[in-house]
Short mmCIF file of C-alpha atoms in Angstrom, two decimals:
data_model
loop_
_atom_site.label_atom_id
_atom_site.label_comp_id
_atom_site.label_asym_id
_atom_site.label_seq_id
_atom_site.Cartn_x
_atom_site.Cartn_y
_atom_site.Cartn_z
CA MET P 30 -49.58 -191.28 82.35
CA GLU P 31 -51.60 -188.76 84.34
CA ALA P 32 -49.69 -185.89 82.71
CA GLN P 33 -50.37 -187.34 79.22
CA ARG P 34 -54.14 -187.43 79.91
CA THR P 35 -54.20 -183.72 80.73
CA GLU P 36 -51.51 -182.46 78.40
CA PRO P 37 -52.62 -179.19 76.67
CA ILE P 38 -53.13 -179.39 72.96
CA ALA P 39 -52.22 -176.36 70.84
CA VAL P 40 -54.20 -175.11 67.86
CA VAL P 41 -51.46 -173.99 65.50
CA SER P 42 -53.51 -173.27 62.40
CA MET P 43 -57.09 -173.26 61.04
CA ALA P 44 -58.86 -172.89 57.78
CA CYS P 45 -62.52 -172.69 56.68
CA HIS P 46 -64.84 -172.59 53.73
CA LEU P 47 -68.17 -171.08 54.78
CA PRO P 48 -71.37 -169.62 53.33
CA GLY P 49 -71.29 -166.10 51.87
CA GLY P 50 -68.12 -166.71 49.95
CA ILE P 51 -66.02 -166.85 53.17
CA GLY P 52 -62.78 -168.62 52.47
CA THR P 53 -60.45 -167.61 55.37
CA PRO P 54 -60.71 -167.19 59.12
CA GLU P 55 -60.09 -163.47 58.58
CA ALA P 56 -63.16 -163.19 56.38
CA PHE P 57 -65.12 -165.20 59.00
CA TRP P 58 -64.11 -162.72 61.67
CA ASP P 59 -65.17 -159.81 59.43
CA LEU P 60 -68.62 -161.36 59.25
CA LEU P 61 -68.83 -162.03 62.95
CA SER P 62 -67.51 -158.66 64.08
CA ARG P 63 -69.93 -156.62 61.98
CA GLY P 64 -72.88 -158.87 62.88
CA GLY P 65 -73.16 -160.11 59.32
CA ASP P 66 -75.66 -162.67 58.02
CA ALA P 67 -74.36 -165.07 55.39
CA VAL P 68 -77.70 -166.88 54.79
CA GLY P 69 -79.09 -166.46 51.29
CA GLY P 70 -81.11 -168.07 48.53
CA LEU P 71 -80.97 -171.68 47.38
CA PRO P 72 -77.88 -172.61 45.35
CA ARG P 73 -77.56 -172.63 41.60
CA ARG P 74 -77.07 -176.38 41.59
CA TRP P 75 -80.73 -176.80 42.61
CA GLU P 76 -82.07 -174.55 39.81
CA GLY P 77 -84.82 -176.17 37.87
CA LEU P 78 -86.19 -178.07 40.87
CA ASP P 79 -89.72 -177.16 41.84
CA LEU P 80 -88.84 -177.19 45.55
CA TYR P 81 -90.68 -174.41 47.42
CA ASP P 82 -94.11 -174.62 48.88
CA PRO P 83 -95.16 -172.60 51.91
CA ASP P 84 -97.48 -175.48 52.98
CA PRO P 85 -95.57 -177.70 55.45
CA GLU P 86 -97.80 -180.58 54.48
CA ALA P 87 -96.76 -180.43 50.80
CA ALA P 88 -95.01 -183.71 49.86
CA GLY P 89 -91.55 -183.41 48.26
CA LYS P 90 -91.34 -179.67 49.03
CA SER P 91 -89.57 -177.31 51.38
CA TYR P 92 -91.28 -174.36 53.08
CA ALA P 93 -87.92 -172.73 53.51
CA ARG P 94 -86.07 -171.26 50.49
CA GLU P 95 -82.93 -169.83 52.14
CA GLY P 96 -79.92 -171.34 53.84
CA GLY P 97 -76.18 -170.98 54.20
CA PHE P 98 -74.56 -172.35 51.03
CA LEU P 99 -71.00 -172.63 49.72
CA GLU P 100 -70.16 -170.97 46.45
CA ASP P 101 -68.34 -172.61 43.57
CA ILE P 102 -68.17 -176.16 44.90
CA GLU P 103 -67.49 -177.27 41.36
CA GLY P 104 -64.29 -175.18 41.14
CA PHE P 105 -61.93 -178.02 42.20
CA ASP P 106 -58.37 -178.12 40.83
CA ALA P 107 -58.18 -181.87 40.42
CA GLU P 108 -54.78 -181.74 38.65
CA PHE P 109 -53.24 -179.98 41.68
CA PHE P 110 -53.99 -183.09 43.80
CA GLY P 111 -53.02 -185.54 41.08
CA ILE P 112 -56.60 -186.59 40.46
CA THR P 113 -57.97 -187.22 36.95
CA PRO P 114 -61.00 -185.32 35.75
CA ARG P 115 -63.01 -188.50 35.58
CA GLU P 116 -62.26 -189.43 39.13
CA ALA P 117 -62.90 -185.88 40.31
CA GLN P 118 -66.32 -185.88 38.77
CA ALA P 119 -67.24 -189.04 40.66
CA MET P 120 -65.96 -187.60 43.94
CA ASP P 121 -68.38 -186.09 46.44
CA PRO P 122 -67.67 -182.34 46.68
CA GLN P 123 -67.06 -182.92 50.42
CA GLN P 124 -63.90 -184.87 49.58
CA ARG P 125 -62.75 -182.09 47.20
CA ILE P 126 -63.39 -179.31 49.76
CA VAL P 127 -61.62 -181.29 52.55
CA LEU P 128 -58.44 -181.62 50.41
CA GLU P 129 -58.45 -177.90 49.76
CA THR P 130 -59.08 -176.97 53.34
CA VAL P 131 -56.43 -179.27 54.71
CA TRP P 132 -53.83 -177.83 52.32
CA GLU P 133 -54.78 -174.29 53.34
CA ALA P 134 -54.60 -175.06 57.02
CA LEU P 135 -51.16 -176.65 56.75
CA GLU P 136 -49.72 -173.77 54.73
CA ARG P 137 -51.22 -171.28 57.22
CA ALA P 138 -49.26 -173.20 59.87
CA GLY P 139 -46.06 -172.70 57.88
CA ILE P 140 -45.96 -176.48 57.19
CA ARG P 141 -45.19 -177.53 53.62
CA PRO P 142 -47.55 -180.46 52.98
CA ASP P 143 -44.91 -182.34 51.04
CA THR P 144 -42.72 -182.51 54.20
CA LEU P 145 -45.36 -184.69 55.96
CA SER P 146 -45.02 -187.67 53.67
CA GLU P 147 -44.59 -190.90 55.73
CA SER P 148 -45.09 -188.96 58.97
CA ARG P 149 -47.37 -190.18 61.75
CA THR P 150 -49.84 -187.37 61.10
CA GLY P 151 -53.44 -188.21 62.04
CA VAL P 152 -56.60 -187.20 60.16
CA TYR P 153 -59.88 -186.99 62.01
CA LEU P 154 -62.85 -185.73 60.01
CA GLY P 155 -66.56 -185.38 60.74
CA THR P 156 -69.23 -186.10 58.14
CA MET P 157 -72.94 -186.83 57.87
CA GLY P 158 -72.48 -189.10 54.89
CA SER P 159 -72.90 -188.31 51.23
CA ASP P 160 -75.91 -187.66 49.05
CA TYR P 161 -73.79 -186.98 45.94
CA ASP P 162 -74.28 -190.45 44.54
CA ALA P 163 -78.10 -189.89 44.71
CA LEU P 164 -77.69 -187.63 41.70
CA THR P 165 -77.18 -190.70 39.55
CA HIS P 166 -80.50 -192.06 40.92
CA TYR P 167 -78.54 -195.23 41.64
CA ASP P 168 -78.17 -195.94 37.92
CA LEU P 169 -76.07 -199.09 37.80
CA ASP P 170 -74.77 -198.14 34.33
CA ALA P 171 -73.27 -195.02 35.85
CA LEU P 172 -70.95 -197.01 38.18
CA ASP P 173 -67.44 -196.61 36.69
CA GLY P 174 -65.09 -197.76 39.41
CA TYR P 175 -64.78 -194.30 40.96
CA VAL P 176 -68.22 -193.75 42.41
CA SER P 177 -67.88 -196.00 45.44
CA SER P 178 -64.56 -194.55 46.67
CA GLY P 179 -65.71 -191.09 45.66
CA ASN P 180 -68.70 -191.25 47.96
CA ALA P 181 -67.55 -193.51 50.79
CA SER P 182 -67.39 -191.79 54.19
CA SER P 183 -64.28 -193.79 55.08
CA VAL P 184 -62.46 -192.28 52.11
CA LEU P 185 -63.10 -188.70 53.26
CA SER P 186 -60.23 -189.06 55.75
CA GLY P 187 -58.36 -191.76 53.85
CA ARG P 188 -58.03 -189.63 50.73
CA VAL P 189 -56.34 -186.87 52.71
CA SER P 190 -53.79 -189.38 54.09
CA TYR P 191 -53.30 -190.84 50.59
CA ALA P 192 -52.84 -187.39 48.89
CA LEU P 193 -50.23 -186.32 51.47
CA GLY P 194 -48.67 -189.66 52.27
CA LEU P 195 -49.65 -189.53 55.91
CA GLN P 196 -49.26 -192.70 57.99
CA GLY P 197 -50.99 -191.82 61.25
CA PRO P 198 -54.64 -192.77 62.00
CA ALA P 199 -57.26 -191.73 59.41
CA VAL P 200 -60.70 -191.75 60.95
CA THR P 201 -64.03 -190.56 59.65
CA VAL P 202 -66.64 -189.83 62.30
CA ASP P 203 -70.36 -189.66 61.83
CA THR P 204 -72.37 -188.78 64.93
CA ALA P 205 -74.55 -186.35 62.95
CA CYS P 206 -74.34 -182.68 64.02
CA SER P 207 -71.65 -183.40 66.68
CA SER P 208 -69.30 -185.16 64.18
CA SER P 209 -66.50 -182.62 63.93
CA LEU P 210 -66.28 -181.87 67.64
CA VAL P 211 -66.19 -185.64 68.33
CA ALA P 212 -63.44 -185.81 65.68
CA LEU P 213 -61.50 -183.08 67.53
CA HIS P 214 -61.93 -185.00 70.78
CA LEU P 215 -60.45 -188.14 69.21
CA ALA P 216 -57.54 -186.15 67.74
CA VAL P 217 -56.72 -184.66 71.12
CA SER P 218 -56.76 -188.13 72.68
CA ALA P 219 -54.51 -189.54 69.93
CA LEU P 220 -51.99 -186.71 70.39
CA ARG P 221 -51.94 -187.31 74.14
CA THR P 222 -51.33 -191.09 73.74
CA ARG P 223 -48.64 -190.45 71.07
CA GLU P 224 -50.57 -192.20 68.29
CA CYS P 225 -49.65 -189.20 66.18
CA GLY P 226 -47.41 -186.13 66.53
CA LEU P 227 -49.57 -183.77 64.42
CA ALA P 228 -53.27 -184.07 63.85
CA LEU P 229 -55.65 -182.54 61.23
CA ALA P 230 -59.21 -182.36 62.66
CA GLY P 231 -62.42 -180.85 61.44
CA GLY P 232 -65.50 -181.60 59.44
CA VAL P 233 -67.40 -180.84 56.24
CA THR P 234 -71.01 -180.73 54.98
CA VAL P 235 -72.24 -180.15 51.39
CA MET P 236 -75.80 -180.74 50.47
CA SER P 237 -75.69 -182.01 46.93
CA THR P 238 -79.42 -182.53 46.94
CA PRO P 239 -82.26 -180.70 48.87
CA ALA P 240 -83.21 -183.90 50.67
CA THR P 241 -82.38 -182.42 54.13
CA PHE P 242 -84.63 -179.46 53.42
CA VAL P 243 -87.53 -181.67 52.37
CA GLU P 244 -87.07 -184.11 55.22
CA PHE P 245 -87.05 -181.38 57.94
CA SER P 246 -90.06 -179.70 56.31
CA ARG P 247 -91.92 -182.97 56.96
CA LEU P 248 -90.81 -182.84 60.56
CA LYS P 249 -91.80 -179.15 60.76
CA GLY P 250 -88.40 -178.56 62.22
CA LEU P 251 -87.15 -176.08 59.66
CA SER P 252 -86.87 -172.33 60.15
CA ALA P 253 -89.24 -170.63 57.68
CA ASP P 254 -86.70 -168.03 56.70
CA GLY P 255 -83.66 -170.36 56.88
CA ARG P 256 -82.07 -168.69 59.87
CA CYS P 257 -81.04 -170.14 63.23
CA LYS P 258 -82.50 -167.81 65.93
CA SER P 259 -80.44 -169.18 68.76
CA PHE P 260 -82.10 -168.77 72.21
CA SER P 261 -84.52 -166.30 70.72
CA ALA P 262 -88.22 -165.76 71.32
CA ASP P 263 -88.55 -165.99 67.51
CA ALA P 264 -86.87 -169.41 67.29
CA ASP P 265 -88.84 -171.43 64.81
CA GLY P 266 -86.50 -174.25 63.75
CA VAL P 267 -83.11 -175.06 62.31
CA GLY P 268 -81.64 -173.15 59.31
CA TRP P 269 -79.43 -175.50 57.32
CA ALA P 270 -76.01 -174.60 56.03
CA GLU P 271 -72.93 -176.02 54.43
CA GLY P 272 -69.29 -175.52 55.37
CA ALA P 273 -65.91 -176.96 56.24
CA GLY P 274 -63.62 -176.22 59.19
CA MET P 275 -60.13 -177.56 59.77
CA LEU P 276 -57.69 -177.27 62.64
CA VAL P 277 -54.02 -178.24 62.88
CA LEU P 278 -53.17 -179.58 66.32
CA LYS P 279 -50.01 -180.35 68.17
CA ARG P 280 -49.01 -181.04 71.79
CA LEU P 281 -48.37 -177.69 73.33
CA SER P 282 -44.84 -178.61 74.37
CA ASP P 283 -44.06 -179.64 70.78
CA ALA P 284 -45.57 -176.45 69.30
CA GLN P 285 -43.47 -174.34 71.75
CA ARG P 286 -40.35 -176.34 70.90
CA ASP P 287 -40.91 -175.89 67.16
CA GLY P 288 -41.53 -172.17 67.43
CA ASP P 289 -45.14 -172.45 66.16
CA ARG P 290 -47.62 -169.66 66.57
CA VAL P 291 -50.07 -170.99 69.08
CA LEU P 292 -53.58 -169.66 68.40
CA ALA P 293 -55.27 -171.22 71.45
CA VAL P 294 -55.01 -174.28 73.69
CA ILE P 295 -57.45 -177.20 74.13
CA ARG P 296 -57.57 -177.95 77.84
CA GLY P 297 -60.11 -180.76 77.85
CA SER P 298 -63.00 -182.39 76.05
CA ALA P 299 -65.59 -185.09 76.58
CA VAL P 300 -68.11 -187.13 74.63
CA ASN P 301 -71.23 -189.02 75.77
CA GLN P 302 -74.63 -190.28 74.64
CA ASP P 303 -78.24 -189.39 75.45
CA GLY P 304 -79.20 -193.04 75.83
CA ARG P 305 -82.94 -193.53 76.11
CA SER P 306 -84.62 -190.16 76.29
CA GLN P 307 -88.06 -188.79 75.26
CA GLY P 308 -87.26 -189.69 71.66
CA LEU P 309 -84.50 -190.98 69.33
CA THR P 310 -83.63 -187.53 68.07
CA ALA P 311 -84.79 -185.49 71.11
CA PRO P 312 -82.11 -183.74 73.21
CA ASN P 313 -81.44 -184.97 76.78
CA GLY P 314 -80.72 -182.24 79.30
CA PRO P 315 -79.02 -184.43 81.95
CA SER P 316 -76.65 -185.93 79.40
CA GLN P 317 -75.73 -182.45 78.12
CA GLN P 318 -75.11 -181.44 81.70
CA ARG P 319 -72.82 -184.46 82.26
CA VAL P 320 -70.79 -183.94 79.09
CA VAL P 321 -69.98 -180.38 80.17
CA GLN P 322 -69.06 -181.52 83.67
CA ASP P 323 -66.88 -184.30 82.17
CA ALA P 324 -65.03 -181.83 79.91
CA LEU P 325 -64.44 -179.53 82.89
CA ALA P 326 -63.11 -182.49 84.86
CA ALA P 327 -60.81 -183.51 82.02
CA ALA P 328 -59.48 -179.97 81.92
CA ARG P 329 -59.11 -179.88 85.72
CA LEU P 330 -61.18 -176.77 85.84
CA SER P 331 -64.30 -175.57 87.73
CA PRO P 332 -67.37 -173.90 86.18
CA ASP P 333 -66.17 -170.58 87.52
CA ASP P 334 -63.10 -170.76 85.27
CA ILE P 335 -65.24 -170.45 82.06
CA ASP P 336 -66.19 -167.05 80.63
CA ALA P 337 -68.41 -168.01 77.66
CA ILE P 338 -70.06 -170.80 75.80
CA GLU P 339 -70.23 -171.19 72.04
CA ALA P 340 -73.49 -173.09 72.14
CA HIS P 341 -75.06 -175.69 69.96
CA GLY P 342 -77.98 -173.19 69.68
CA THR P 343 -79.83 -174.51 66.62
CA GLY P 344 -82.78 -172.18 67.23
CA THR P 345 -85.47 -174.72 67.98
CA SER P 346 -88.09 -174.12 70.60
CA LEU P 347 -87.42 -177.53 72.10
CA GLY P 348 -83.63 -177.81 71.95
CA ASP P 349 -82.56 -174.35 73.05
CA PRO P 350 -84.41 -174.31 76.38
CA ILE P 351 -83.00 -177.81 77.14
CA GLU P 352 -79.45 -176.67 76.38
CA ALA P 353 -79.80 -173.50 78.41
CA GLY P 354 -81.29 -175.46 81.29
CA ALA P 355 -78.35 -177.90 81.34
CA LEU P 356 -75.81 -175.03 81.28
CA ALA P 357 -77.68 -173.25 84.10
CA GLU P 358 -77.46 -176.38 86.21
CA VAL P 359 -73.67 -176.61 85.69
CA PHE P 360 -72.70 -172.91 85.81
CA GLY P 361 -75.60 -171.12 87.56
CA PRO P 362 -74.58 -171.86 91.16
CA MET P 363 -71.09 -170.37 90.54
CA ARG P 364 -72.10 -167.15 88.88
CA THR P 365 -72.65 -163.71 90.22
CA ALA P 366 -74.70 -160.89 88.65
CA ASP P 367 -71.58 -159.02 87.56
CA ARG P 368 -70.02 -162.08 85.89
CA PRO P 369 -72.63 -164.13 84.03
CA LEU P 370 -71.73 -166.97 81.65
CA LEU P 371 -71.99 -165.36 78.22
CA LEU P 372 -73.90 -167.41 75.65
CA GLY P 373 -73.76 -167.22 71.86
CA SER P 374 -73.77 -169.14 68.64
CA SER P 375 -72.34 -168.59 65.20
CA LYS P 376 -75.15 -170.56 63.74
CA SER P 377 -77.08 -167.29 63.87
CA ASN P 378 -74.59 -165.89 61.31
CA ILE P 379 -74.14 -168.73 58.92
CA GLY P 380 -76.75 -171.37 59.72
CA HIS P 381 -76.23 -174.91 60.98
CA ALA P 382 -73.38 -176.40 59.04
CA GLN P 383 -74.20 -179.87 60.44
CA ALA P 384 -71.06 -182.11 60.55
CA ALA P 385 -68.76 -179.02 60.36
CA ALA P 386 -70.63 -177.04 62.99
CA GLY P 387 -68.47 -177.99 65.99
CA ALA P 388 -65.12 -177.19 64.31
CA ILE P 389 -66.61 -173.90 63.03
CA GLY P 390 -67.57 -173.06 66.64
CA VAL P 391 -63.96 -173.71 67.73
CA ILE P 392 -62.62 -171.44 64.93
CA LYS P 393 -65.03 -168.71 66.02
CA THR P 394 -63.87 -169.01 69.59
CA VAL P 395 -60.17 -168.85 68.64
CA LEU P 396 -60.91 -165.74 66.65
CA ALA P 397 -62.77 -164.18 69.57
CA LEU P 398 -59.81 -164.88 71.86
CA GLN P 399 -57.43 -163.28 69.33
CA HIS P 400 -59.59 -160.16 68.79
CA GLU P 401 -60.51 -159.94 72.47
CA THR P 402 -64.22 -159.65 71.60
CA LEU P 403 -67.23 -161.97 71.95
CA PRO P 404 -69.41 -161.34 68.89
CA LYS P 405 -73.17 -160.74 69.15
CA THR P 406 -75.69 -163.42 68.44
CA LEU P 407 -78.09 -162.42 65.72
CA HIS P 408 -81.92 -162.60 65.63
CA ALA P 409 -82.07 -162.62 69.41
CA ASP P 410 -83.38 -159.15 70.36
CA ARG P 411 -85.98 -160.92 72.52
CA PRO P 412 -84.51 -163.85 74.48
CA SER P 413 -86.58 -167.02 74.59
CA PRO P 414 -89.41 -166.87 77.18
CA HIS P 415 -89.09 -170.67 77.51
CA ILE P 416 -85.73 -170.18 79.30
CA GLU P 417 -85.56 -169.16 82.95
CA TRP P 418 -82.93 -166.44 82.46
CA GLU P 419 -83.46 -164.90 85.91
CA GLY P 420 -81.08 -166.53 88.40
CA SER P 421 -79.66 -168.90 85.70
CA GLY P 422 -76.26 -167.37 85.66
CA LEU P 423 -76.53 -167.08 81.85
CA GLU P 424 -76.64 -164.02 79.66
CA LEU P 425 -77.31 -164.09 75.92
CA LEU P 426 -74.83 -162.12 73.81
CA ARG P 427 -77.28 -159.74 72.21
CA GLU P 428 -74.44 -157.25 71.74
CA ALA P 429 -70.74 -157.79 71.24
CA ARG P 430 -68.70 -157.76 74.49
CA PRO P 431 -65.03 -157.03 75.12
CA TRP P 432 -63.08 -160.13 76.13
CA GLU P 433 -59.66 -158.74 77.06
CA ARG P 434 -56.66 -160.52 78.55
CA GLY P 435 -56.49 -160.21 82.30
CA GLU P 436 -54.95 -161.75 85.36
CA ARG P 437 -56.55 -165.13 84.74
CA PRO P 438 -56.63 -167.00 81.38
CA ARG P 439 -59.75 -166.57 79.29
CA ARG P 440 -61.62 -169.78 78.62
CA ALA P 441 -64.71 -170.85 76.71
CA GLY P 442 -66.65 -174.06 76.21
CA ILE P 443 -67.90 -175.22 72.82
CA SER P 444 -70.89 -177.54 72.62
CA SER P 445 -72.09 -179.78 69.85
CA PHE P 446 -75.00 -182.19 70.19
CA GLY P 447 -75.78 -184.75 67.55
CA LEU P 448 -79.15 -185.82 66.20
CA SER P 449 -77.83 -189.31 66.87
CA GLY P 450 -77.77 -188.51 70.62
CA THR P 451 -73.98 -188.20 70.81
CA ASN P 452 -72.88 -185.02 72.62
CA ALA P 453 -69.47 -183.34 72.76
CA HIS P 454 -68.00 -180.45 74.68
CA LEU P 455 -64.54 -178.87 74.43
CA ILE P 456 -62.79 -176.35 76.67
CA LEU P 457 -60.63 -173.77 74.86
CA GLU P 458 -58.13 -171.51 76.57
CA GLU P 459 -56.20 -168.45 75.37
CA ALA P 460 -52.66 -169.13 74.10
CA PRO P 461 -49.83 -168.58 76.57
CA ALA P 462 -48.44 -165.10 76.37
CA VAL P 463 -45.26 -164.84 74.27
CA GLU P 464 -42.71 -162.15 74.97
CA ALA P 465 -41.92 -160.02 71.89
CA PRO P 466 -38.20 -160.24 71.03
CA GLU P 467 -36.31 -157.05 71.68
CA ALA P 468 -34.94 -155.17 68.67
CA ALA P 469 -31.19 -155.54 68.26
CA GLU P 470 -29.14 -152.50 69.18
CA THR P 471 -25.89 -151.12 67.64
CA THR P 472 -23.05 -149.87 69.78
CA GLU P 473 -24.55 -146.35 69.32
CA GLY P 474 -27.85 -147.54 70.72
CA LYS P 475 -29.63 -147.48 67.35
CA SER P 476 -31.66 -150.38 65.92
CA THR P 477 -29.95 -152.70 63.50
CA ASP P 478 -33.27 -153.70 61.87
CA THR P 479 -32.98 -154.28 58.11
CA PRO P 480 -33.74 -151.03 56.14
CA HIS P 481 -36.70 -151.01 53.76
CA LEU P 482 -35.12 -152.57 50.70
CA PRO P 483 -36.86 -154.59 47.93
CA VAL P 484 -37.24 -158.26 48.77
CA PRO P 485 -38.11 -161.09 46.44
CA LEU P 486 -41.57 -162.75 46.92
CA LEU P 487 -41.32 -166.24 45.49
CA LEU P 488 -44.47 -167.64 43.86
CA SER P 489 -45.19 -170.98 42.26
CA GLY P 490 -48.02 -173.06 40.88
CA ARG P 491 -48.56 -176.23 38.92
CA THR P 492 -49.52 -174.25 35.78
CA GLU P 493 -49.05 -170.71 34.52
CA ALA P 494 -52.80 -170.04 35.17
CA ALA P 495 -52.41 -171.23 38.76
CA LEU P 496 -49.32 -169.07 39.16
CA ARG P 497 -51.16 -165.94 38.02
CA GLU P 498 -54.01 -166.77 40.36
CA GLN P 499 -51.55 -167.18 43.21
CA ALA P 500 -49.99 -163.79 42.39
CA GLY P 501 -53.43 -162.22 42.52
CA ARG P 502 -54.11 -163.74 45.96
CA TRP P 503 -50.77 -162.48 47.27
CA ALA P 504 -51.49 -159.00 45.89
CA ASP P 505 -54.86 -158.91 47.69
CA TRP P 506 -53.30 -160.15 50.87
CA LEU P 507 -50.45 -157.63 50.83
CA GLU P 508 -52.85 -154.82 50.19
CA ASN P 509 -54.81 -155.74 53.35
CA HIS P 510 -51.78 -156.45 55.51
CA GLU P 511 -49.52 -153.43 54.96
CA GLN P 512 -48.40 -153.57 58.60
CA VAL P 513 -46.67 -156.97 58.17
CA PRO P 514 -42.90 -156.62 57.47
CA LEU P 515 -42.12 -157.61 53.88
CA PRO P 516 -38.99 -159.62 54.91
CA ASP P 517 -41.24 -161.86 57.07
CA VAL P 518 -43.61 -162.37 54.13
CA ALA P 519 -40.69 -163.26 51.89
CA VAL P 520 -39.34 -165.83 54.36
CA THR P 521 -42.80 -167.48 54.62
CA ALA P 522 -43.19 -167.66 50.83
CA ALA P 523 -39.66 -169.03 50.34
CA LEU P 524 -39.47 -171.56 53.17
CA HIS P 525 -43.03 -172.44 54.24
CA ARG P 526 -44.88 -172.82 50.92
CA THR P 527 -44.73 -175.70 48.46
CA HIS P 528 -42.65 -174.97 45.38
CA PHE P 529 -44.02 -176.26 42.08
CA ASP P 530 -42.55 -176.36 38.62
CA THR P 531 -43.98 -173.02 37.37
CA ARG P 532 -42.33 -170.19 39.31
CA ALA P 533 -41.90 -166.49 39.43
CA ALA P 534 -40.59 -163.81 41.76
#
């Protein structure tokens, strides 16, 4: 039982839909590595609304007019998932995007979704509820039998299980901003207790209405320019964003047995609550400190084993100093001047994607491990004067830093703190090193690798239009991955992608 509680969990795949048209982890890394900013103007779906007013006291208005928004949330292929147009129209875009992101994550793992039918695959998804049904203004005449299921939080996870025929747990989590990291914590626990053999875990947020912008304008908690200035002297509030992040998880021993590509390993995680603090929505430093300590204990690690923190870092003048103070209490006594705890947040690049933020932070950290680089945190040229940096053991990532493999495994913590008071922290470790197979040799000592001959690339889609779109995506991918051997690509397309009725080669 003790071994089960500490069994490492492998991340074998991930997928994301993020602001700035980012649709893959590779595109996300491109943004992070060049210090890109994906925050932009308000979405087309809010056009016609008289929303902006620079006066924070203006009722029904927002004094921010930028944020991190998803593009083309209407472009859902309902037929692909066996959903009628009428039902799709009643569905919250969050349900649609989750279906797409799950499918992409599975195929990126080399798992054909149709092979999971009747399997004990778990689904753990974070949400902050739905405001999509508010667009009907609660018109009772608009209720058509699909609205309730199309907007129910419980159906967010249940629809994934239904679409793929999964029979493991399906759990939707709402702890506000910590939802997806709490969902990951639950998925890790379920894998360790054998409730499921494979788990899909992540979160999603789409703002169908500008209610969140207006509400936080009333609270004066919104960043005027829509950007999260994490741990910065210029921090002036949260910058809201949308997004979806999905991870495919297995027990490490199972992933190694199955020959999966392990991207990173979850060593431990923890969840707790603020309890009674200075306010219902105010952060609690001692609770944040305890959740980090509990995650370290679950991972059987010490503070000195951690190199970096992907912080919650919303960019508020209240929250950031409390978070930094809690981290300094845990890590400060163990750090030396030549090895500070490096602190950053991807919210500075894309904004605060709310229920998806924790999963996105994990995806960023996996990418940083893969590329052996910790990206810079934007808008932080001047670190916050409200944080006692001197002697804290912390250093803000104002520039990208190398994060190369060494004698000891690289590890990072990811924090996510909910407006609800529920906190989560997760410890991520680099994947175990895998020895590259040696090339086969002939009796003359020459390689027997297959010569460069044409190979068939098998494509399929539900319709001819989908097939042509698939061909275009493959063409773009091949153009940007010329170093990948074509026979490997052909095997993936033939054996690890779903085959539909309309096909080509």
